[in-house]
XYZ file of C-alpha atoms in Angstrom:
214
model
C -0.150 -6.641 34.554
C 0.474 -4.066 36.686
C 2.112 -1.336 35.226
C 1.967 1.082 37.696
C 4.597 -1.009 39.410
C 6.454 -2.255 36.926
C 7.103 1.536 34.627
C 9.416 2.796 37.562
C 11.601 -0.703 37.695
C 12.317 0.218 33.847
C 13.077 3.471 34.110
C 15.207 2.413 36.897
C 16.735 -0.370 34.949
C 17.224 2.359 32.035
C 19.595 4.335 34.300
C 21.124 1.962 36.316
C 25.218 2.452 36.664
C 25.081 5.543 34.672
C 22.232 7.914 33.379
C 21.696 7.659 29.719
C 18.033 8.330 29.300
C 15.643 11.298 30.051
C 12.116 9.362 30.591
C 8.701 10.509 29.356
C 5.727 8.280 30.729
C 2.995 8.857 28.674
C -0.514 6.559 30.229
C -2.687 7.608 27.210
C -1.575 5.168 23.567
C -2.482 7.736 21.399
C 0.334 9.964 22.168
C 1.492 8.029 19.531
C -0.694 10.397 17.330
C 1.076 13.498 18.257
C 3.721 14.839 16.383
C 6.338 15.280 19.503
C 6.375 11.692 19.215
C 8.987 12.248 16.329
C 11.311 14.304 19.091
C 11.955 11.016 21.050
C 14.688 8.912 20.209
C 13.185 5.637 21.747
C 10.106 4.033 22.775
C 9.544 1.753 25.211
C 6.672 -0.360 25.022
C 4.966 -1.748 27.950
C 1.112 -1.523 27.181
C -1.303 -4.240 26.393
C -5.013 -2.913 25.251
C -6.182 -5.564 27.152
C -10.406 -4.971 26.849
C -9.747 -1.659 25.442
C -9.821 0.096 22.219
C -6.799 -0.175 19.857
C -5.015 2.842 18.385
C -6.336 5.536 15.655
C -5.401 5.520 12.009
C -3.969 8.530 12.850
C -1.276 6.673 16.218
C -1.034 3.666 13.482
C 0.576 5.891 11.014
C 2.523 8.356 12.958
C 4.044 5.163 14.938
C 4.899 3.726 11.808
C 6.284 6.877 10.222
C 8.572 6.898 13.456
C 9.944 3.837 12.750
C 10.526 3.837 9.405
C 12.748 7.285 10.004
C 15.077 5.212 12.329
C 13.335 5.823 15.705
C 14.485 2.781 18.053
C 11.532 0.672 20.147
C 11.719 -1.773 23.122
C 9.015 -4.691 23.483
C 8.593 -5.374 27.064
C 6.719 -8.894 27.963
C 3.275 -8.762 27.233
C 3.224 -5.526 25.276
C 3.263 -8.491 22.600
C -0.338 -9.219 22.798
C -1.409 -5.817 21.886
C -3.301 -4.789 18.738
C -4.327 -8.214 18.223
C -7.861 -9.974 17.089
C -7.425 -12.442 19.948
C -7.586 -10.019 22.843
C -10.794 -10.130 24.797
C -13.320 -7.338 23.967
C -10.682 -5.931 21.856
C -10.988 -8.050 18.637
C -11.803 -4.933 16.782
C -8.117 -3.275 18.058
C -6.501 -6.102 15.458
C -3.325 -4.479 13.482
C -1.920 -6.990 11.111
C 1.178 -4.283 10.880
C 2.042 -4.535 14.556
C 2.715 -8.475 13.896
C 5.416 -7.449 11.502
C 6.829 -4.401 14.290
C 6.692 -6.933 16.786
C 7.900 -10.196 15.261
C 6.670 -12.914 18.234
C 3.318 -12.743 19.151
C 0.642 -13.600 22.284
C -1.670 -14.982 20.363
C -4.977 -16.235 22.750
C -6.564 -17.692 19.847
C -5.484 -21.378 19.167
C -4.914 -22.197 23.160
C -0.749 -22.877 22.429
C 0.914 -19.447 23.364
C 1.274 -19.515 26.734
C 4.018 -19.324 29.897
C 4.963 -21.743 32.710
C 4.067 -21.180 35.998
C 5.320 -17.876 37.904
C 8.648 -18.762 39.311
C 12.525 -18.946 39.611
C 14.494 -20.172 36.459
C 17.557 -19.382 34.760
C 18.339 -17.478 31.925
C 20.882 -18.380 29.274
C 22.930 -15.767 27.121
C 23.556 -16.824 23.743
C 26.954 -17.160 22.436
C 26.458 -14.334 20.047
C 28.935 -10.921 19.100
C 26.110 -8.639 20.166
C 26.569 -5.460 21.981
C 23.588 -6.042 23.699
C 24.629 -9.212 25.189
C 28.869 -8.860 25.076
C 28.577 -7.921 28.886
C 25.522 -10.109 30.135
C 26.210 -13.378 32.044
C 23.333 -15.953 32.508
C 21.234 -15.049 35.725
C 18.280 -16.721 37.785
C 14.830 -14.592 37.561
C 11.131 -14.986 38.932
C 9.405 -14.113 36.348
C 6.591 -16.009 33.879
C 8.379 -17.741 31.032
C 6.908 -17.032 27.551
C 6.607 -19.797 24.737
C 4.770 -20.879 21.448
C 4.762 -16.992 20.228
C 3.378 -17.076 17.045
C 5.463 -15.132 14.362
C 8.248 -16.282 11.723
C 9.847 -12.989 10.664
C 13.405 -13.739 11.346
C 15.041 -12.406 14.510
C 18.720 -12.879 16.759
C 17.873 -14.326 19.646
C 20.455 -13.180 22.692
C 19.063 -14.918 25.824
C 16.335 -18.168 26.279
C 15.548 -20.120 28.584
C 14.406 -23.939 29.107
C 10.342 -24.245 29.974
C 8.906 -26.528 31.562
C 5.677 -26.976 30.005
C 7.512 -27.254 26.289
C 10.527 -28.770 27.338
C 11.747 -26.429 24.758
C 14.623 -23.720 24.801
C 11.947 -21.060 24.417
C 13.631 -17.134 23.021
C 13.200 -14.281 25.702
C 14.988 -11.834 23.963
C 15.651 -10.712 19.974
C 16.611 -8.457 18.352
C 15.564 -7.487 14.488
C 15.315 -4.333 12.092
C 11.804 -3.153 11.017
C 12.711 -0.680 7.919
C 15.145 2.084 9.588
C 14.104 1.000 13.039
C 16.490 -0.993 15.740
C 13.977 -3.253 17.395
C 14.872 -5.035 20.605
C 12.025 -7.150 22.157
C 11.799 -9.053 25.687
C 9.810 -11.429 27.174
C 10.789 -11.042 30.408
C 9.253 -8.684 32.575
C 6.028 -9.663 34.569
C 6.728 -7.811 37.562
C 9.144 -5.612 39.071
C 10.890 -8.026 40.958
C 11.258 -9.567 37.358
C 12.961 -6.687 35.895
C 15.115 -6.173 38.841
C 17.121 -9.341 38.362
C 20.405 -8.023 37.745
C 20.628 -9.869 34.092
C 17.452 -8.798 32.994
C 18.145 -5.056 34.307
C 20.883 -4.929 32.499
C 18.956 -6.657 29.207
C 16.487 -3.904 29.147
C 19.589 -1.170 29.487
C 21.976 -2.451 27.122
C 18.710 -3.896 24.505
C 16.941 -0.363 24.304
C 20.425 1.410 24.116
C 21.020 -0.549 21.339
C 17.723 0.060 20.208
C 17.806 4.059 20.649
C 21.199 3.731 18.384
C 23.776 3.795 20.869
């Protein structure tokens, strides 16, 4: 995933209409560590340790600690597949914790999570009273659409969307509690042209607004 490319579409989509949010990008995970991580209001995940290290004991518990004291956190697309035994040469990077942070999971390991080809479909809003979703029509995408995430916590979903492979209505975007914490989680986001759909720019505004307690 190329996140180089897709940081600056969120940030963008974070701002669009009107600025809410000063934006730190941080490239190194175990900022997570640091104590000015407690300063933020919000953090926005879109990192997957793909063939890398996971985080310290030290990241793990700060993180957590952050969380639990009512800091907000965004899930963006494949950030899902972090921290997990599954990931190649990363096995030893497995968090059971992060499974219960981020409730639906890329798992690589029974060959059933997976997405349908790269491509145009359309997402549906769910007839919910959400503030998230009170202002969000359904809207057409490219983008790679997510299903079979492992994970049975219970979450709200606000938006879905039909795949092809499943034939399923598969969730692309929840939102949950994890202890003080407002979680909002997305499966959309692959690219930037994926994030700059109008619907799912304003999903990441209004989801990590909601998130951040606003």
């Amino acid at each position: 995933h190329k996140w180089q490319e897709t940081t600056p579409a969120i940030i963008a989509a974070l701002n669009s209409e009107t600025p809410r949010f000063k934006v730190t990008v941080v490239e190194d995970a175990e900022f997570l560590a640091r104590k000015e991580l407690l300063d933020f209001k919000l953090i926005v995940l879109n990192y997957c340790n793909w063939e890398k290290a996971g985080l310290s004991d030290a990241a793990k518990e700060n993180f957590v600690s952050f969380l639990r004291k009512g800091g907000g956190l965004a899930i963006i697309h494949f950030s899902n597949g972090a921290f997990h035994s599954s990931l190649p040469k990363a096995a030893e990077s497995d968090w059971p914790e992060y499974r219960k942070i981020c409730r639906r999971v890329w798992d690589h390991s029974d060959g059933k999570t997976g997405h349908d080809r790269y491509g145009k479909f359309r997402v549906e809003i769910a007839k919910v009273n959400h503030p998230v979703v009170r202002n969000i029509e359904p809207f057409e995408t490219m983008d790679e659409l997510y299903y079979n995430q492992h994970g049975d916590d219970p979450i709200q979903v606000l938006a879905s969307a039909r795949s092809q492979n499943t034939g399923k209505d598969e969730p692309l975007a929840f939102v949950y509690s994890y202890d003080k914490a407002r979680v909002f989680q997305t499966l959309l986001g692959h690219s930037a042209e994926s994030i700059e759909a109008p619907g799912a720019t304003q999903l990441i505004r209004y989801g990590s607004l909601w998130a951040a307690g606003k």
